[in-house]
Amino acid sequence: MRKLSICVLIVCLFGIFGCSHKENNKYIIERSFYQTVWERFDYVKNTINVEAETTFNLSMDISFTDDYPYNDFSMVFSVFDSNSNPYRCKAYTFNLKDENGQWKSEKKDGCYTFSLPINQALQITDAGSYCFQIEYRMPITPIVGVKQLILYNNK
């Protein structure tokens, strides 16, 4: 009986720490492409409520497989206010491979994962609903080799 109680306690602790890790990072967008591909006008987005003036320190983790046909990744990151008006919008291009076409990340579980800075000081001054959106800007559609992306707030 005591062993069972210890096992239950360990499982509960893993659950608590697993949830708190996700909560501490404040995931804004989490999207998997393991069962599908990323189509051209399939904007990855999520709407969040901002209660008061706040500053976001945004990063994105994105994973690629060897099927990804490019050396870089281009995207547009946008934030829209509750009236669908653009609040912030910026294009990004990240180099994923070196001049010899070798990945700049170590392969783990079949993917190359990159942590990319998006906006370290995105300030939202008014409370309300804001839509965070990511659009890829690559010429092939659908884009292959992208497996997962996570946009999160580092604060």
Coordinates of C-alpha atoms in Angstrom, one line a residue:
M1 CA 0.0 0.0 0.0
R2 CA 2.8 2.4 0.8
K3 CA 4.5 1.8 -2.6
L4 CA 1.2 2.6 -4.3
S5 CA 1.0 5.9 -2.3
I6 CA 4.5 6.8 -3.3
C7 CA 3.8 6.1 -7.0
V8 CA 0.6 8.2 -6.8
L9 CA 2.6 11.0 -5.2
I10 CA 5.3 10.9 -7.9
V11 CA 2.7 10.9 -10.7
C12 CA 1.0 13.9 -9.2
L13 CA 4.3 15.8 -8.8
F14 CA 5.1 15.1 -12.5
G15 CA 1.7 16.4 -13.4
I16 CA 2.1 19.6 -11.3
F17 CA 5.5 20.4 -12.6
G18 CA 4.6 19.6 -16.2
C19 CA 1.6 22.0 -16.0
S20 CA 3.5 24.7 -14.2
H21 CA 6.3 24.6 -16.8
K22 CA 3.8 25.2 -19.6
E23 CA 2.0 27.9 -17.5
N24 CA 5.3 29.7 -16.6
N25 CA 6.2 29.9 -20.3
K26 CA 2.7 31.2 -21.1
Y27 CA 2.2 29.5 -24.5
I28 CA 0.4 31.8 -26.8
I29 CA 0.3 29.5 -29.9
E30 CA 1.0 25.8 -30.1
R31 CA 0.5 24.0 -33.4
S32 CA 1.5 20.6 -34.6
F33 CA 1.9 19.6 -38.2
Y34 CA 2.7 15.9 -37.6
Q35 CA -0.7 14.8 -39.1
T36 CA -0.9 17.5 -41.7
V37 CA 1.1 20.0 -43.8
W38 CA 1.1 23.8 -43.5
E39 CA -1.0 25.3 -46.3
R40 CA -0.3 28.7 -47.7
F41 CA -3.3 30.6 -46.2
D42 CA -3.5 28.5 -43.0
Y43 CA -2.5 31.2 -40.6
V44 CA -1.4 29.9 -37.2
K45 CA -3.1 32.1 -34.7
N46 CA -4.7 32.4 -31.3
T47 CA -6.6 35.2 -29.5
I48 CA -5.7 36.1 -25.9
N49 CA -7.3 38.5 -23.5
V50 CA -5.0 41.2 -22.1
E51 CA -6.3 42.5 -18.8
A52 CA -4.0 45.5 -18.3
E53 CA -1.0 47.2 -19.9
T54 CA 1.7 44.5 -20.4
T55 CA 5.0 43.8 -22.2
F56 CA 5.6 40.5 -23.9
N57 CA 9.0 38.9 -24.5
L58 CA 8.1 36.6 -27.4
S59 CA 10.1 33.6 -28.7
M60 CA 9.2 30.8 -31.0
D61 CA 10.3 27.2 -31.0
I62 CA 9.9 25.6 -34.4
S63 CA 10.9 22.1 -35.5
F64 CA 11.9 20.9 -39.0
T65 CA 12.6 17.5 -40.6
D66 CA 15.0 16.7 -43.4
D67 CA 12.1 17.1 -45.8
Y68 CA 12.2 20.9 -45.4
P69 CA 13.6 22.2 -48.7
Y70 CA 15.1 25.6 -47.8
N71 CA 18.1 27.0 -45.9
D72 CA 16.0 29.6 -44.2
F73 CA 12.5 30.2 -42.9
S74 CA 10.5 33.4 -43.6
M75 CA 7.4 34.4 -41.8
V76 CA 5.2 37.4 -40.9
F77 CA 4.3 37.8 -37.3
S78 CA 1.2 40.0 -36.7
V79 CA -0.9 41.1 -33.7
F80 CA -4.4 42.4 -34.3
D81 CA -6.6 44.2 -31.8
S82 CA -10.2 43.3 -31.0
N83 CA -11.5 45.2 -34.1
S84 CA -9.2 43.2 -36.4
N85 CA -7.0 46.2 -36.9
P86 CA -3.2 45.5 -37.2
Y87 CA -1.5 46.4 -33.9
R88 CA 2.0 45.1 -34.8
C89 CA 3.3 43.4 -37.9
K90 CA 6.9 42.4 -38.8
A91 CA 8.5 40.1 -41.4
Y92 CA 11.3 37.7 -40.2
T93 CA 13.8 35.5 -42.0
F94 CA 15.8 33.0 -40.0
N95 CA 18.9 31.1 -41.3
L96 CA 18.5 27.5 -40.4
K97 CA 21.4 26.0 -42.4
D98 CA 25.0 27.1 -42.9
E99 CA 26.6 27.9 -46.3
N100 CA 27.1 24.2 -46.9
G101 CA 23.5 23.3 -46.3
Q102 CA 24.1 21.8 -42.9
W103 CA 21.5 22.4 -40.2
K104 CA 22.5 24.8 -37.4
S105 CA 20.7 22.7 -34.9
E106 CA 21.3 19.2 -33.6
K107 CA 18.8 16.5 -34.8
K108 CA 16.8 15.1 -31.9
D109 CA 13.8 12.7 -32.3
G110 CA 14.0 13.2 -36.1
C111 CA 13.7 17.0 -36.0
Y112 CA 15.9 20.1 -35.9
T113 CA 14.4 22.5 -33.4
F114 CA 15.2 26.2 -33.2
S115 CA 14.4 28.8 -30.6
L116 CA 13.9 32.1 -32.4
P117 CA 13.5 35.6 -30.9
I118 CA 10.3 37.3 -32.1
N119 CA 9.8 40.5 -30.1
Q120 CA 11.5 41.1 -26.8
A121 CA 9.5 44.2 -25.9
L122 CA 6.0 44.0 -27.5
Q123 CA 4.0 46.4 -25.4
I124 CA 0.2 46.3 -25.3
T125 CA -1.1 49.4 -23.6
D126 CA -4.9 48.8 -23.7
A127 CA -6.8 45.9 -22.2
G128 CA -8.8 43.7 -24.7
S129 CA -8.6 40.7 -27.0
Y130 CA -5.6 40.4 -29.3
C131 CA -5.0 37.9 -32.1
F132 CA -1.4 36.7 -32.4
Q133 CA -0.8 35.3 -36.0
I134 CA 2.0 33.6 -37.8
E135 CA 2.0 33.4 -41.6
Y136 CA 4.8 31.6 -43.5
R137 CA 6.3 33.3 -46.6
M138 CA 7.9 30.4 -48.4
P139 CA 7.2 29.8 -52.2
I140 CA 6.2 26.2 -52.0
T141 CA 2.6 25.4 -50.9
P142 CA 1.9 23.4 -48.9
I143 CA 5.2 23.7 -47.0
V144 CA 6.7 20.4 -46.0
G145 CA 9.1 19.6 -43.2
V146 CA 7.7 21.9 -40.6
K147 CA 6.5 19.7 -37.7
Q148 CA 5.7 22.0 -34.8
L149 CA 5.8 25.6 -33.7
I150 CA 5.2 27.2 -30.3
L151 CA 5.0 30.9 -29.7
Y152 CA 5.5 31.8 -26.0
N153 CA 6.0 34.6 -23.7
N154 CA 9.3 34.4 -21.8
K155 CA 8.1 36.4 -18.8

